[in-house]
PDB file of C-alpha atoms in Angstrom:
ATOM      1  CA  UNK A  37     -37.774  48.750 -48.951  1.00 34.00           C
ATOM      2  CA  UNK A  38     -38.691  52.271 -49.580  1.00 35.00           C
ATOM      3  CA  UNK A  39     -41.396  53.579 -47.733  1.00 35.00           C
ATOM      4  CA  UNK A  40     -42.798  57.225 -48.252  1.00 35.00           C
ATOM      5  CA  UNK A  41     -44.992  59.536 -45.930  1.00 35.00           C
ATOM      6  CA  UNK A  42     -46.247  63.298 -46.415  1.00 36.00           C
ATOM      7  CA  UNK A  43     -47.226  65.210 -43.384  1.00 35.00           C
ATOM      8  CA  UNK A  44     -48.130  68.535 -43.815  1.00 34.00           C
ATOM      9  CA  UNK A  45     -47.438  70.830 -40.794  1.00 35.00           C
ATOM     10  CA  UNK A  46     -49.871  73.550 -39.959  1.00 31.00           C
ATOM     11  CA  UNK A  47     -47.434  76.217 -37.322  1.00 33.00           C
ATOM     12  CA  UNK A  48     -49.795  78.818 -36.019  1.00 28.00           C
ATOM     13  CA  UNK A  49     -48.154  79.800 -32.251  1.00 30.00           C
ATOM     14  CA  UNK A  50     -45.243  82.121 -31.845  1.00 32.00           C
ATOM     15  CA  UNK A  51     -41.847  80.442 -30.483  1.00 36.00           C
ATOM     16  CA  UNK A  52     -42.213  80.091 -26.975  1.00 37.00           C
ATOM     17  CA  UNK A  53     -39.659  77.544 -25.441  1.00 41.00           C
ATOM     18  CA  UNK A  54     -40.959  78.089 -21.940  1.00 43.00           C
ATOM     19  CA  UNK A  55     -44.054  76.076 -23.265  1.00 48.00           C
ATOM     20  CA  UNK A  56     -42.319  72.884 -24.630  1.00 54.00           C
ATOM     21  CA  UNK A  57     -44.377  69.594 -24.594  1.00 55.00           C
ATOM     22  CA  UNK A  58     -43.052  66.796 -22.045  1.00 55.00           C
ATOM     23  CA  UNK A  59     -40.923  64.700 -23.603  1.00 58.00           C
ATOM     24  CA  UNK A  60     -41.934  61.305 -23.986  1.00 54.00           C
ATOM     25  CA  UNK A  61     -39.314  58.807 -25.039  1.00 56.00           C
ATOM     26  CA  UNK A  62     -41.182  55.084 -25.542  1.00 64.00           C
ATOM     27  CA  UNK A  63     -43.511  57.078 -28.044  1.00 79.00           C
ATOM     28  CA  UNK A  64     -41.697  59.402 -30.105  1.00 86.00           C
ATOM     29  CA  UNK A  65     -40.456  59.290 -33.590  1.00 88.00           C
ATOM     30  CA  UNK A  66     -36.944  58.445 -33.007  1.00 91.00           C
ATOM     31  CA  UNK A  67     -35.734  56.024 -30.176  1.00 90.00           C
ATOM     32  CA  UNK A  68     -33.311  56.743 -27.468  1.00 91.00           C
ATOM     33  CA  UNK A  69     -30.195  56.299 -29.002  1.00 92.00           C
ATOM     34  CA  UNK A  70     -27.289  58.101 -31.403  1.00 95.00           C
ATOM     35  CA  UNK A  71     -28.019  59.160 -34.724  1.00 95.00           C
ATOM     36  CA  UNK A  72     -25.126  60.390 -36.761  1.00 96.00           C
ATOM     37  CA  UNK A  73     -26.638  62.470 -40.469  1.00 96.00           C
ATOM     38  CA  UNK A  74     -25.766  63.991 -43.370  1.00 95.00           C
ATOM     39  CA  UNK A  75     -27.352  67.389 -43.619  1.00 92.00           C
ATOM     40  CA  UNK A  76     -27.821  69.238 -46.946  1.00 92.00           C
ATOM     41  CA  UNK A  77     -29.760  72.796 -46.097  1.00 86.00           C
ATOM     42  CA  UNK A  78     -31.087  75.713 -48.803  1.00 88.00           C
ATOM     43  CA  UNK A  79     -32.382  78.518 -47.677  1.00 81.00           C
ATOM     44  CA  UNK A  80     -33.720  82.109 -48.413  1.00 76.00           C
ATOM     45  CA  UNK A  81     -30.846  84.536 -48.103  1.00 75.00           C
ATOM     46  CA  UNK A  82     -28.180  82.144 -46.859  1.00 74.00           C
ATOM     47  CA  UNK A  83     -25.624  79.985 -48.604  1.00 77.00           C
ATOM     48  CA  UNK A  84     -26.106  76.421 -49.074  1.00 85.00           C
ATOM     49  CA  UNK A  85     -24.424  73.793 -46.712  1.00 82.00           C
ATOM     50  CA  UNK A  86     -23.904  70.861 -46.432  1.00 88.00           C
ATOM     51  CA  UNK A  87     -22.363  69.460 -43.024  1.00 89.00           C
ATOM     52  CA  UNK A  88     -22.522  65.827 -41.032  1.00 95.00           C
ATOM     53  CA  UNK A  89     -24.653  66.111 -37.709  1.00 94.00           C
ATOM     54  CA  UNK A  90     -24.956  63.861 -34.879  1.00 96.00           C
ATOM     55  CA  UNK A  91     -28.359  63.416 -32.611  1.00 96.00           C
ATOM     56  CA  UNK A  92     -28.425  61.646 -29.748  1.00 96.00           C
ATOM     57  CA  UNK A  93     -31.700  61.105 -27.148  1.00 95.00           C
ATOM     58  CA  UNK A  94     -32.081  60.164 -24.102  1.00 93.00           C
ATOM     59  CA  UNK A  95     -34.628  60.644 -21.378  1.00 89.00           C
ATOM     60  CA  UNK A  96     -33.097  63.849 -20.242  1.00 92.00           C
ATOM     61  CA  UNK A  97     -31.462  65.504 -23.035  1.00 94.00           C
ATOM     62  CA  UNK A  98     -31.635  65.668 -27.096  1.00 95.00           C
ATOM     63  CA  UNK A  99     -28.326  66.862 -28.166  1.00 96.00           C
ATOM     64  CA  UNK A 100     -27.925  68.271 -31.941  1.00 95.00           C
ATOM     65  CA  UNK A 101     -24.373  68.451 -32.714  1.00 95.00           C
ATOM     66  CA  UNK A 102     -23.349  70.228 -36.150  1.00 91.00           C
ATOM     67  CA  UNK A 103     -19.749  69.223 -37.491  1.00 92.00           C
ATOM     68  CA  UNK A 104     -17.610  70.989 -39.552  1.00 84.00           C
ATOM     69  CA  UNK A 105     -14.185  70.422 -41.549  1.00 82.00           C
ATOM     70  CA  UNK A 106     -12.488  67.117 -39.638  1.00 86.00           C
ATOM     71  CA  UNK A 107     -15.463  66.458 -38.100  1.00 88.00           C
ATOM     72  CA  UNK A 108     -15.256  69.264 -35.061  1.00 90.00           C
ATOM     73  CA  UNK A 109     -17.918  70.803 -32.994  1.00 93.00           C
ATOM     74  CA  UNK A 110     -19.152  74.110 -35.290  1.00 91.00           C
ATOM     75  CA  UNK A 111     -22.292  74.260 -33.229  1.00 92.00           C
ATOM     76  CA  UNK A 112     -24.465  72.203 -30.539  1.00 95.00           C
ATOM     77  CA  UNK A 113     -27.849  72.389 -29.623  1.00 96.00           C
ATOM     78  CA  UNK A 114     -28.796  70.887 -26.023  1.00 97.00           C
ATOM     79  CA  UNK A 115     -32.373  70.417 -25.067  1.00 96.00           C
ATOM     80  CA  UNK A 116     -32.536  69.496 -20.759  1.00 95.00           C
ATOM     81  CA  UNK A 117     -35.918  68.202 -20.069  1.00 92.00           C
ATOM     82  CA  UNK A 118     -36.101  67.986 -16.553  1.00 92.00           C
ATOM     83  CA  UNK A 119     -34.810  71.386 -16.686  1.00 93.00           C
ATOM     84  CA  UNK A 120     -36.575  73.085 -19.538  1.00 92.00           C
ATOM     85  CA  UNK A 121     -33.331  74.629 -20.528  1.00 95.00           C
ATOM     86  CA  UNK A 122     -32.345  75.057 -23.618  1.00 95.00           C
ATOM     87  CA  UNK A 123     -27.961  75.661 -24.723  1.00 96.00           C
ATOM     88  CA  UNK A 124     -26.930  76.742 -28.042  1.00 94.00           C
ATOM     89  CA  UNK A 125     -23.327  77.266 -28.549  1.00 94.00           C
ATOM     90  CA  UNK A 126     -21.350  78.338 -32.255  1.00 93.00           C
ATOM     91  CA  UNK A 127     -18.297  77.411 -32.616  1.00 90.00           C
ATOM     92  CA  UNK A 128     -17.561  78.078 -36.068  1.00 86.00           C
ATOM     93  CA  UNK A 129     -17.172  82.164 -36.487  1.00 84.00           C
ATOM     94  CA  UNK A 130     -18.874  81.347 -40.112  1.00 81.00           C
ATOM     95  CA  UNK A 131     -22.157  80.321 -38.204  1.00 82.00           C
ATOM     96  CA  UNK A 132     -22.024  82.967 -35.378  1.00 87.00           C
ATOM     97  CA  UNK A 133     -24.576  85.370 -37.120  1.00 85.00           C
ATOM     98  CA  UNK A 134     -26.885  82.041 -38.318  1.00 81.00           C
ATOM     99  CA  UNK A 135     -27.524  81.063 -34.834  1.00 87.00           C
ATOM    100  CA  UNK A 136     -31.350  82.441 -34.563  1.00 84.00           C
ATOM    101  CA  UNK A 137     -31.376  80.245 -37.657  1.00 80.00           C
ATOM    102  CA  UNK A 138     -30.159  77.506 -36.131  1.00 83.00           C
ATOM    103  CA  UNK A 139     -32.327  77.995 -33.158  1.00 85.00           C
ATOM    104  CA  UNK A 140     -35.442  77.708 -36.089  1.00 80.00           C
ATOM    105  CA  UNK A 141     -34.030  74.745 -37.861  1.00 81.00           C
ATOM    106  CA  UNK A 142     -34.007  73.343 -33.890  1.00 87.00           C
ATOM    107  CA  UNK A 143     -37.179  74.088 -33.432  1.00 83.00           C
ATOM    108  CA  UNK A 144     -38.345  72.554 -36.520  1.00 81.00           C
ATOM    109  CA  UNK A 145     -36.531  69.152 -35.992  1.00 86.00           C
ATOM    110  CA  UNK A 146     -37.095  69.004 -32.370  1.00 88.00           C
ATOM    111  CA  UNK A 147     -41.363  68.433 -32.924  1.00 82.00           C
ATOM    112  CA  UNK A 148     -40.577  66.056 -35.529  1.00 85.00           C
ATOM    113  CA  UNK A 149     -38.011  64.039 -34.102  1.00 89.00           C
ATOM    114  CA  UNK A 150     -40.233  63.821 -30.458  1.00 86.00           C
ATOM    115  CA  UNK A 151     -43.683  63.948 -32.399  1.00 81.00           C
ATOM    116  CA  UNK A 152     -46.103  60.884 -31.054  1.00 80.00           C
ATOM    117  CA  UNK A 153     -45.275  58.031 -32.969  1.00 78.00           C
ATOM    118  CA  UNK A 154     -49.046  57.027 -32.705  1.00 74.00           C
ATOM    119  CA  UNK A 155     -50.091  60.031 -34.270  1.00 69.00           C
ATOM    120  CA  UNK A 156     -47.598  60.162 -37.490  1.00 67.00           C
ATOM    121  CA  UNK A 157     -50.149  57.785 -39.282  1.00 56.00           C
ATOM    122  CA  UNK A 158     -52.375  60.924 -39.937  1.00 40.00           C
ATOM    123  CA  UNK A 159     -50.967  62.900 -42.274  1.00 41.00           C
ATOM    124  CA  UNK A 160     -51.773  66.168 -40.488  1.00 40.00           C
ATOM    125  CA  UNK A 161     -49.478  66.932 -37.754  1.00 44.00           C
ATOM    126  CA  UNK A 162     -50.050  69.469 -35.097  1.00 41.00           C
ATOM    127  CA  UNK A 163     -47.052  70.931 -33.298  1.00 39.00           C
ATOM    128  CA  UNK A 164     -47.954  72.250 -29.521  1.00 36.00           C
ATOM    129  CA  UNK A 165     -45.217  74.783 -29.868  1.00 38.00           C
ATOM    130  CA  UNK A 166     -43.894  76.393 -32.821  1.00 43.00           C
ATOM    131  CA  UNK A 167     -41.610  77.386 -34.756  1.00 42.00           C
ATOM    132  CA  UNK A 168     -42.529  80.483 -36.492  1.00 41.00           C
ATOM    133  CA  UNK A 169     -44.367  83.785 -35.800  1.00 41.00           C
ATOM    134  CA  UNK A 170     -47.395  83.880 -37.754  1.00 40.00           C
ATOM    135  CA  UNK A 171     -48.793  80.726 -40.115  1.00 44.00           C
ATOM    136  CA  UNK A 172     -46.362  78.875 -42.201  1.00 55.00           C
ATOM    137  CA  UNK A 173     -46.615  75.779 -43.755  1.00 65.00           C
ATOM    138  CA  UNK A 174     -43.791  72.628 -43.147  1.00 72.00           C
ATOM    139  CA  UNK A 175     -43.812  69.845 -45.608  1.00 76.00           C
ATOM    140  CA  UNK A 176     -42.033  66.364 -43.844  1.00 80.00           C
ATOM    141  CA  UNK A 177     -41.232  63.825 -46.433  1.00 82.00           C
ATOM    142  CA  UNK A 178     -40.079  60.278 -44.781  1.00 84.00           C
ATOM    143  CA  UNK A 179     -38.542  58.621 -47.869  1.00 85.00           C
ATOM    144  CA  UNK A 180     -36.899  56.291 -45.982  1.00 87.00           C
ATOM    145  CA  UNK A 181     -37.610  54.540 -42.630  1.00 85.00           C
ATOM    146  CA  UNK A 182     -35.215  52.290 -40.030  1.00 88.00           C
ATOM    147  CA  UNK A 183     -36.477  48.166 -40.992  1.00 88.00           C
ATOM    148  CA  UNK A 184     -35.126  47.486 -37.122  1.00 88.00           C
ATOM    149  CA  UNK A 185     -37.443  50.350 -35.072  1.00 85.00           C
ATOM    150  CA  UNK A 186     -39.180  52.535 -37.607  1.00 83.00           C
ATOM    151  CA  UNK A 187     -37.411  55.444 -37.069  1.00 88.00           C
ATOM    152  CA  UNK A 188     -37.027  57.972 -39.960  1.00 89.00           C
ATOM    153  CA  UNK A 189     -33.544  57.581 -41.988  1.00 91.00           C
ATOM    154  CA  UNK A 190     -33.934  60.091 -44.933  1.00 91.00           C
ATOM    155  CA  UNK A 191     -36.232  62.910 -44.883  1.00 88.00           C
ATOM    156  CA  UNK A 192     -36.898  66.135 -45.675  1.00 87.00           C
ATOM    157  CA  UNK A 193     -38.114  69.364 -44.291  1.00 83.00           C
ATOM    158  CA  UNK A 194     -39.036  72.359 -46.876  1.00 81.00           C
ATOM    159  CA  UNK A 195     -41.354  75.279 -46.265  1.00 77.00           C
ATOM    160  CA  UNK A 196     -41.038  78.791 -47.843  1.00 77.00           C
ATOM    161  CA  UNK A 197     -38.058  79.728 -46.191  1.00 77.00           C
ATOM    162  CA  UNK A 198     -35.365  76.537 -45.952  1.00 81.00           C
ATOM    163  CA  UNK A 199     -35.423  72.792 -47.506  1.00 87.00           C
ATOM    164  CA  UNK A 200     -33.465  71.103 -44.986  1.00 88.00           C
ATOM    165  CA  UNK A 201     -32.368  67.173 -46.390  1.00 93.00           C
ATOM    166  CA  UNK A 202     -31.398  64.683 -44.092  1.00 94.00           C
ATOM    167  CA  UNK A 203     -29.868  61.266 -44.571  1.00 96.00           C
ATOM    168  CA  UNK A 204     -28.614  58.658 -42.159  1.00 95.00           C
ATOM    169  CA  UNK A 205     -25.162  57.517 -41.925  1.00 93.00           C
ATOM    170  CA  UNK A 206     -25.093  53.918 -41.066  1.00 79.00           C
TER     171      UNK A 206
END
């Protein structure tokens, strides 16, 4: 069953990560629980890649984990709630001058993947925090969706600067 939502994403506020909305786990997007992707990204001025990528959620942490050749760690994103703290390590020496970049695409995913579930019916989503100085415009296109909880299993980020596609690996 394919099913196929456009939200359009209106980012007005500067990055701030100080000013992070509470996480809220029985109400976001994707469920507690271990995601593992396939990750295609495009973007302005950088090569194309194409890499596997693990999420995982919990009540206190969303870890983004970004593998490279044999599967190992080239870079990790960990989000601590309780503490508002936010890790990013590169591993890969390839990466090392892409990690404001990565810190972006974090951004980015991290409002979509904790955005209210109740809300996504809309069409127009509002981030609290975002990503980019200035106005841009995000496009989120759910072509697929999890039969068991909902959750998004192929979609698709794309605004002037990166399209960022995203499959799950079941």
């Amino acid at each position: 069953m394919l099913y196929k939502f456009v939200f359009f994403v209106l980012l007005l506020s500067p990055l701030s990560c100080a000013h992070r909305p509470p996480f809220r786990h029985m109400n976001s997007l994707f469920p507690v629980g271990t995601y593992k992707h396939t990750v295609k990204v495009e973007a302005l001025n950088l090569p194309a890649m194409s890499f596997n990528g693990i999420l995982s959620l919990n009540a206190d942490e969303l870890k983004l984990y970004l593998l490279g050749p044999m599967d190992i760690t080239a870079a990790k994103v960990v989000e601590n709630f309780p503490q508002e703290k936010l890790d990013i390590s590169v591993h890969l020496l390839q990466l090392k001058q892409y990690e404001s970049q990565i810190e972006a695409l974090y951004e980015v995913l991290r409002s979509f993947i904790l955005f209210p579930r109740d809300q996504a019916e809309w069409g127009l989503l509002r981030f609290q925090e975002d990503v980019y100085k200035g106005p841009r415009q995000l496009e989120i296109t759910v072509q697929k969706v999890s039969p068991k909880d909902f959750h998004p299993t192929h979609f698709t980020l794309k605004n002037p600067q990166f399209t960022v596609r995203v499959e799950e690996q079941l």
